[in-house]
mmCIF file of C-alpha atoms in Angstrom:
data_model
loop_
_atom_site.group_PDB
_atom_site.id
_atom_site.type_symbol
_atom_site.label_atom_id
_atom_site.label_comp_id
_atom_site.label_asym_id
_atom_site.label_seq_id
_atom_site.Cartn_x
_atom_site.Cartn_y
_atom_site.Cartn_z
ATOM 1 C CA UNK A 1 31.964 18.727 -14.115
ATOM 2 C CA UNK A 2 32.646 19.152 -10.344
ATOM 3 C CA UNK A 3 31.070 16.535 -8.204
ATOM 4 C CA UNK A 4 30.325 17.236 -4.508
ATOM 5 C CA UNK A 5 30.522 14.553 -1.789
ATOM 6 C CA UNK A 6 27.231 14.292 0.059
ATOM 7 C CA UNK A 7 28.010 15.181 3.857
ATOM 8 C CA UNK A 8 26.347 13.434 6.723
ATOM 9 C CA UNK A 9 26.090 14.499 10.196
ATOM 10 C CA UNK A 10 26.854 11.206 11.612
ATOM 11 C CA UNK A 11 30.432 9.721 10.770
ATOM 12 C CA UNK A 12 30.329 6.825 8.373
ATOM 13 C CA UNK A 13 27.472 4.918 7.041
ATOM 14 C CA UNK A 14 28.791 1.593 7.845
ATOM 15 C CA UNK A 15 29.421 2.406 11.482
ATOM 16 C CA UNK A 16 25.851 3.985 11.734
ATOM 17 C CA UNK A 17 24.356 1.078 10.150
ATOM 18 C CA UNK A 18 26.116 -1.408 12.248
ATOM 19 C CA UNK A 19 25.035 0.468 15.528
ATOM 20 C CA UNK A 20 21.436 0.483 14.146
ATOM 21 C CA UNK A 21 21.430 -3.122 13.596
ATOM 22 C CA UNK A 22 22.925 -3.936 17.002
ATOM 23 C CA UNK A 23 20.681 -1.765 18.879
ATOM 24 C CA UNK A 24 17.429 -2.986 16.907
ATOM 25 C CA UNK A 25 18.812 -6.503 17.336
ATOM 26 C CA UNK A 26 19.291 -6.358 21.047
ATOM 27 C CA UNK A 27 16.047 -4.640 21.778
ATOM 28 C CA UNK A 28 13.588 -6.134 19.330
ATOM 29 C CA UNK A 29 14.920 -9.029 17.337
ATOM 30 C CA UNK A 30 16.444 -11.433 20.003
ATOM 31 C CA UNK A 31 13.681 -10.957 22.371
ATOM 32 C CA UNK A 32 11.080 -11.702 19.759
ATOM 33 C CA UNK A 33 13.121 -14.591 18.486
ATOM 34 C CA UNK A 34 13.101 -16.159 21.881
ATOM 35 C CA UNK A 35 9.397 -16.027 21.792
ATOM 36 C CA UNK A 36 9.312 -18.221 18.698
ATOM 37 C CA UNK A 37 11.937 -20.552 20.267
ATOM 38 C CA UNK A 38 9.894 -21.151 23.240
ATOM 39 C CA UNK A 39 6.884 -22.002 21.130
ATOM 40 C CA UNK A 40 8.801 -24.664 19.350
ATOM 41 C CA UNK A 41 8.548 -26.790 22.341
ATOM 42 C CA UNK A 42 4.949 -27.544 21.257
ATOM 43 C CA UNK A 43 4.226 -29.896 18.460
ATOM 44 C CA UNK A 44 2.196 -28.608 15.466
ATOM 45 C CA UNK A 45 -1.050 -30.221 16.613
ATOM 46 C CA UNK A 46 -0.492 -28.690 20.075
ATOM 47 C CA UNK A 47 0.195 -25.467 18.764
ATOM 48 C CA UNK A 48 -2.580 -25.400 16.437
ATOM 49 C CA UNK A 49 -5.000 -26.746 18.951
ATOM 50 C CA UNK A 50 -3.958 -23.921 21.439
ATOM 51 C CA UNK A 51 -4.096 -21.007 18.996
ATOM 52 C CA UNK A 52 -7.560 -22.117 17.529
ATOM 53 C CA UNK A 53 -9.300 -22.756 20.958
ATOM 54 C CA UNK A 54 -12.757 -21.238 21.087
ATOM 55 C CA UNK A 55 -11.562 -18.846 23.960
ATOM 56 C CA UNK A 56 -8.302 -17.823 21.914
ATOM 57 C CA UNK A 57 -10.449 -17.153 18.664
ATOM 58 C CA UNK A 58 -13.033 -14.812 20.782
ATOM 59 C CA UNK A 59 -10.144 -13.016 22.326
ATOM 60 C CA UNK A 60 -8.490 -12.341 18.826
ATOM 61 C CA UNK A 61 -11.942 -11.125 17.515
ATOM 62 C CA UNK A 62 -12.329 -8.798 20.474
ATOM 63 C CA UNK A 63 -8.803 -7.385 20.277
ATOM 64 C CA UNK A 64 -8.485 -6.892 16.895
ATOM 65 C CA UNK A 65 -12.154 -5.698 16.360
ATOM 66 C CA UNK A 66 -12.132 -3.215 19.322
ATOM 67 C CA UNK A 67 -8.601 -1.949 18.398
ATOM 68 C CA UNK A 68 -9.746 -1.211 14.765
ATOM 69 C CA UNK A 69 -12.905 0.525 15.852
ATOM 70 C CA UNK A 70 -10.912 2.726 18.294
ATOM 71 C CA UNK A 71 -8.300 3.627 15.723
ATOM 72 C CA UNK A 72 -11.006 4.485 13.344
ATOM 73 C CA UNK A 73 -12.894 6.618 15.812
ATOM 74 C CA UNK A 74 -9.454 8.563 16.647
ATOM 75 C CA UNK A 75 -8.783 9.255 12.996
ATOM 76 C CA UNK A 76 -12.193 10.911 12.764
ATOM 77 C CA UNK A 77 -12.350 12.791 16.192
ATOM 78 C CA UNK A 78 -8.491 13.206 16.487
ATOM 79 C CA UNK A 79 -8.566 14.986 13.043
ATOM 80 C CA UNK A 80 -11.306 17.300 14.388
ATOM 81 C CA UNK A 81 -9.145 18.101 17.584
ATOM 82 C CA UNK A 82 -6.030 18.705 15.592
ATOM 83 C CA UNK A 83 -8.111 20.962 13.237
ATOM 84 C CA UNK A 84 -9.470 23.051 16.351
ATOM 85 C CA UNK A 85 -6.147 23.404 17.787
ATOM 86 C CA UNK A 86 -4.298 24.501 14.532
ATOM 87 C CA UNK A 87 -6.922 26.697 13.001
ATOM 88 C CA UNK A 88 -8.268 28.547 16.027
ATOM 89 C CA UNK A 89 -7.186 30.692 18.821
ATOM 90 C CA UNK A 90 -9.352 30.386 22.050
ATOM 91 C CA UNK A 91 -8.879 30.788 25.804
ATOM 92 C CA UNK A 92 -7.686 27.611 27.349
ATOM 93 C CA UNK A 93 -6.021 26.276 24.179
ATOM 94 C CA UNK A 94 -2.819 25.338 25.934
ATOM 95 C CA UNK A 95 -4.788 23.543 28.620
ATOM 96 C CA UNK A 96 -6.557 21.495 25.775
ATOM 97 C CA UNK A 97 -3.265 20.748 24.249
ATOM 98 C CA UNK A 98 -2.022 19.408 27.622
ATOM 99 C CA UNK A 99 -5.097 17.225 27.988
ATOM 100 C CA UNK A 100 -4.436 15.637 24.557
ATOM 101 C CA UNK A 101 -1.091 14.406 25.863
ATOM 102 C CA UNK A 102 -2.412 13.231 29.159
ATOM 103 C CA UNK A 103 -2.997 9.567 27.933
ATOM 104 C CA UNK A 104 0.727 9.492 27.183
ATOM 105 C CA UNK A 105 1.714 10.075 30.804
ATOM 106 C CA UNK A 106 -1.023 8.604 32.774
ATOM 107 C CA UNK A 107 -0.392 5.090 34.001
ATOM 108 C CA UNK A 108 -2.897 2.806 32.066
ATOM 109 C CA UNK A 109 -4.161 1.189 35.354
ATOM 110 C CA UNK A 110 -5.281 4.702 36.457
ATOM 111 C CA UNK A 111 -6.927 5.302 33.285
ATOM 112 C CA UNK A 112 -8.676 1.884 33.428
ATOM 113 C CA UNK A 113 -9.844 2.583 37.038
ATOM 114 C CA UNK A 114 -11.174 6.106 36.062
ATOM 115 C CA UNK A 115 -12.981 4.839 33.032
ATOM 116 C CA UNK A 116 -14.590 1.848 34.948
ATOM 117 C CA UNK A 117 -15.759 4.134 37.673
ATOM 118 C CA UNK A 118 -17.347 6.844 35.056
ATOM 119 C CA UNK A 119 -19.069 4.061 32.895
ATOM 120 C CA UNK A 120 -20.317 1.651 35.792
ATOM 121 C CA UNK A 121 -23.840 1.594 36.452
ATOM 122 C CA UNK A 122 -23.624 4.066 39.236
ATOM 123 C CA UNK A 123 -21.009 6.221 37.322
ATOM 124 C CA UNK A 124 -21.352 9.728 36.255
ATOM 125 C CA UNK A 125 -21.812 8.604 32.546
ATOM 126 C CA UNK A 126 -22.861 4.970 33.128
ATOM 127 C CA UNK A 127 -26.059 5.597 35.200
ATOM 128 C CA UNK A 128 -27.600 7.585 32.432
ATOM 129 C CA UNK A 129 -26.379 5.355 29.453
ATOM 130 C CA UNK A 130 -27.661 2.095 31.243
ATOM 131 C CA UNK A 131 -30.984 3.966 31.882
ATOM 132 C CA UNK A 132 -31.170 4.191 27.967
ATOM 133 C CA UNK A 133 -30.321 0.488 27.607
ATOM 134 C CA UNK A 134 -26.716 1.144 26.596
ATOM 135 C CA UNK A 135 -24.219 -0.677 28.920
ATOM 136 C CA UNK A 136 -20.583 0.387 28.353
ATOM 137 C CA UNK A 137 -18.729 -0.929 31.399
ATOM 138 C CA UNK A 138 -17.855 -4.767 31.503
ATOM 139 C CA UNK A 139 -18.837 -5.009 27.855
ATOM 140 C CA UNK A 140 -16.993 -4.975 24.463
ATOM 141 C CA UNK A 141 -17.936 -1.300 24.052
ATOM 142 C CA UNK A 142 -16.048 -0.571 27.149
ATOM 143 C CA UNK A 143 -13.020 -2.178 25.683
ATOM 144 C CA UNK A 144 -13.296 0.179 22.657
ATOM 145 C CA UNK A 145 -13.840 3.230 24.849
ATOM 146 C CA UNK A 146 -10.556 2.441 26.806
ATOM 147 C CA UNK A 147 -8.594 1.785 23.465
ATOM 148 C CA UNK A 148 -10.051 5.018 22.181
ATOM 149 C CA UNK A 149 -8.729 6.964 25.178
ATOM 150 C CA UNK A 150 -5.216 5.588 24.973
ATOM 151 C CA UNK A 151 -4.908 6.268 21.074
ATOM 152 C CA UNK A 152 -6.063 9.709 20.767
ATOM 153 C CA UNK A 153 -2.766 11.374 21.369
ATOM 154 C CA UNK A 154 -1.184 9.389 18.343
ATOM 155 C CA UNK A 155 -3.605 10.859 15.793
ATOM 156 C CA UNK A 156 -3.740 14.284 17.035
ATOM 157 C CA UNK A 157 0.121 14.639 17.186
ATOM 158 C CA UNK A 158 0.627 12.919 13.773
ATOM 159 C CA UNK A 159 -1.894 15.043 11.966
ATOM 160 C CA UNK A 160 -1.316 18.336 13.742
ATOM 161 C CA UNK A 161 2.247 19.340 12.142
ATOM 162 C CA UNK A 162 0.780 18.560 8.631
ATOM 163 C CA UNK A 163 -2.174 21.021 9.239
ATOM 164 C CA UNK A 164 0.172 23.481 10.476
ATOM 165 C CA UNK A 165 2.161 23.397 7.207
ATOM 166 C CA UNK A 166 -0.898 23.955 5.266
ATOM 167 C CA UNK A 167 -1.559 27.470 4.877
ATOM 168 C CA UNK A 168 -5.055 28.734 5.487
ATOM 169 C CA UNK A 169 -4.714 30.679 2.236
ATOM 170 C CA UNK A 170 -5.210 27.356 0.339
ATOM 171 C CA UNK A 171 -8.669 27.071 1.640
ATOM 172 C CA UNK A 172 -9.443 30.724 0.735
ATOM 173 C CA UNK A 173 -7.979 30.255 -2.683
ATOM 174 C CA UNK A 174 -10.178 27.261 -3.227
ATOM 175 C CA UNK A 175 -13.345 29.002 -1.884
ATOM 176 C CA UNK A 176 -12.472 31.978 -4.303
ATOM 177 C CA UNK A 177 -12.486 29.513 -7.274
ATOM 178 C CA UNK A 178 -15.919 28.345 -6.445
ATOM 179 C CA UNK A 179 -15.188 25.310 -4.435
ATOM 180 C CA UNK A 180 -17.831 24.337 -1.748
ATOM 181 C CA UNK A 181 -16.414 23.435 1.839
ATOM 182 C CA UNK A 182 -16.945 19.773 0.952
ATOM 183 C CA UNK A 183 -14.812 20.086 -2.137
ATOM 184 C CA UNK A 184 -12.317 21.926 -0.443
ATOM 185 C CA UNK A 185 -11.743 19.359 2.204
ATOM 186 C CA UNK A 186 -12.045 16.243 -0.035
ATOM 187 C CA UNK A 187 -9.990 17.562 -2.938
ATOM 188 C CA UNK A 188 -7.417 19.925 -1.453
ATOM 189 C CA UNK A 189 -6.960 19.143 2.411
ATOM 190 C CA UNK A 190 -7.734 15.482 2.544
ATOM 191 C CA UNK A 191 -4.966 14.261 -0.008
ATOM 192 C CA UNK A 192 -2.526 16.232 1.859
ATOM 193 C CA UNK A 193 -3.227 14.798 5.323
ATOM 194 C CA UNK A 194 -3.976 11.276 4.182
ATOM 195 C CA UNK A 195 -0.433 9.992 4.840
ATOM 196 C CA UNK A 196 -0.368 11.506 8.300
ATOM 197 C CA UNK A 197 -3.926 10.251 9.127
ATOM 198 C CA UNK A 198 -2.656 6.692 8.037
ATOM 199 C CA UNK A 199 0.337 7.060 10.134
ATOM 200 C CA UNK A 200 -1.923 8.156 13.174
ATOM 201 C CA UNK A 201 -4.245 5.311 12.566
ATOM 202 C CA UNK A 202 -1.225 2.687 12.566
ATOM 203 C CA UNK A 203 0.153 4.022 15.673
ATOM 204 C CA UNK A 204 -3.219 4.109 17.411
ATOM 205 C CA UNK A 205 -4.076 0.519 16.216
ATOM 206 C CA UNK A 206 -0.674 -0.914 17.216
ATOM 207 C CA UNK A 207 -0.799 0.819 20.618
ATOM 208 C CA UNK A 208 -4.448 -0.533 21.161
ATOM 209 C CA UNK A 209 -3.469 -4.292 20.388
ATOM 210 C CA UNK A 210 -1.005 -4.462 23.131
ATOM 211 C CA UNK A 211 -3.019 -2.413 25.594
ATOM 212 C CA UNK A 212 -3.590 -4.273 29.010
ATOM 213 C CA UNK A 213 -3.823 -1.940 32.072
ATOM 214 C CA UNK A 214 -6.639 0.435 30.916
ATOM 215 C CA UNK A 215 -8.787 -2.552 29.628
ATOM 216 C CA UNK A 216 -8.472 -5.077 32.277
ATOM 217 C CA UNK A 217 -10.745 -3.190 34.631
ATOM 218 C CA UNK A 218 -13.482 -2.121 32.376
ATOM 219 C CA UNK A 219 -13.770 -5.250 30.203
ATOM 220 C CA UNK A 220 -14.844 -7.587 33.109
ATOM 221 C CA UNK A 221 -12.530 -10.186 31.871
ATOM 222 C CA UNK A 222 -15.391 -12.766 30.946
ATOM 223 C CA UNK A 223 -13.850 -15.545 28.718
ATOM 224 C CA UNK A 224 -15.546 -15.940 25.269
ATOM 225 C CA UNK A 225 -17.306 -12.307 25.755
ATOM 226 C CA UNK A 226 -15.001 -9.586 27.064
ATOM 227 C CA UNK A 227 -11.556 -11.177 27.380
ATOM 228 C CA UNK A 228 -8.620 -9.475 25.458
ATOM 229 C CA UNK A 229 -5.703 -11.519 24.103
ATOM 230 C CA UNK A 230 -3.036 -9.934 26.692
ATOM 231 C CA UNK A 231 -5.227 -11.006 29.662
ATOM 232 C CA UNK A 232 -5.702 -14.584 28.072
ATOM 233 C CA UNK A 233 -1.723 -14.484 27.798
ATOM 234 C CA UNK A 234 -1.420 -13.546 31.349
ATOM 235 C CA UNK A 235 -3.878 -16.160 32.388
ATOM 236 C CA UNK A 236 -2.005 -18.781 30.964
ATOM 237 C CA UNK A 237 1.160 -17.549 32.492
ATOM 238 C CA UNK A 238 -0.438 -17.636 35.881
ATOM 239 C CA UNK A 239 -1.467 -21.379 35.208
ATOM 240 C CA UNK A 240 2.278 -22.129 34.269
ATOM 241 C CA UNK A 241 1.246 -22.752 30.701
ATOM 242 C CA UNK A 242 4.116 -20.896 29.254
ATOM 243 C CA UNK A 243 4.325 -22.718 25.909
ATOM 244 C CA UNK A 244 0.540 -21.933 25.342
ATOM 245 C CA UNK A 245 1.093 -18.232 26.233
ATOM 246 C CA UNK A 246 3.913 -17.946 23.787
ATOM 247 C CA UNK A 247 1.931 -19.645 21.102
ATOM 248 C CA UNK A 248 -0.811 -17.224 21.432
ATOM 249 C CA UNK A 249 1.571 -14.301 21.640
ATOM 250 C CA UNK A 250 3.206 -15.537 18.333
ATOM 251 C CA UNK A 251 -0.112 -15.461 16.474
ATOM 252 C CA UNK A 252 -0.690 -11.889 17.788
ATOM 253 C CA UNK A 253 2.892 -11.008 16.802
ATOM 254 C CA UNK A 254 2.621 -12.136 13.162
ATOM 255 C CA UNK A 255 -0.759 -11.016 12.677
ATOM 256 C CA UNK A 256 0.026 -7.533 13.968
ATOM 257 C CA UNK A 257 3.038 -7.380 11.850
ATOM 258 C CA UNK A 258 1.401 -8.262 8.798
ATOM 259 C CA UNK A 259 -1.430 -5.781 9.447
ATOM 260 C CA UNK A 260 1.039 -2.813 10.180
ATOM 261 C CA UNK A 261 3.053 -3.884 7.023
ATOM 262 C CA UNK A 262 -0.082 -3.513 4.752
ATOM 263 C CA UNK A 263 -0.800 -0.142 6.467
ATOM 264 C CA UNK A 264 2.710 1.089 5.941
ATOM 265 C CA UNK A 265 2.571 -0.059 2.366
ATOM 266 C CA UNK A 266 -0.685 1.945 1.946
ATOM 267 C CA UNK A 267 0.989 4.956 3.584
ATOM 268 C CA UNK A 268 3.948 4.952 1.266
ATOM 269 C CA UNK A 269 1.692 4.546 -1.779
ATOM 270 C CA UNK A 270 -0.380 7.483 -0.713
ATOM 271 C CA UNK A 271 2.698 9.557 -0.069
ATOM 272 C CA UNK A 272 4.144 8.722 -3.358
ATOM 273 C CA UNK A 273 0.817 9.674 -5.035
ATOM 274 C CA UNK A 274 0.586 13.060 -3.273
ATOM 275 C CA UNK A 275 4.085 13.923 -4.443
ATOM 276 C CA UNK A 276 3.120 12.949 -8.040
ATOM 277 C CA UNK A 277 0.206 15.409 -8.081
ATOM 278 C CA UNK A 278 0.654 18.365 -10.261
ATOM 279 C CA UNK A 279 1.845 21.500 -7.958
ATOM 280 C CA UNK A 280 2.904 19.260 -5.182
#
């Protein structure tokens, strides 16, 4: 039996892999390793006392909680935006497409100032929300709003190509066979877009964890209440507590890596499960 060698565009697996390791090592591995080395200047009791201080624990809770809530909101509403952009043609569609990408290009400090102005007690949104007893600016809700703003494009741009690949005839066929709109979504569409939704959630969550510029203005930066981890790290650097700053950064790095690892495993499992479905 004749065999055919598999051809690749890039010349040589070993050369390509060596370049990959070098590039990733120089940009990611070595800088992050220096973070751990700096932390080793602390003894274990000093490290533990720093990373478990009440102020640090409050900052962890706010950063991870608000990032999770923002990524979850973007999964729901980002899917809706992607659905409208893919399934409908309407005047101004290109304009909406551009607006979705705006958080990518907009400097985060500009976004933070804009959101703070809108949601302050005299802002366009804030004056009505505070009259109803709902405070957004200078609260944890404001942090979640800012993180939702910067995370929206990740979900929309991840889900949109998958929706474009799903032919509208699939929905019509399901309806012809007697499926309700809810059954069509849960049994036909949702399994197909689930891996893309998980990818969008992961990207939005990871982006929110490290966000600083858009949050620093609207949060109010009150220790134990509205202080995020990146701001706490900057505060320690301004106080020349470099070892303390790197210790907290290491905790964020390890926790973020583990969370992203879990989400990626779930994403691979969902993708394999989808491929194993009959007719996939």
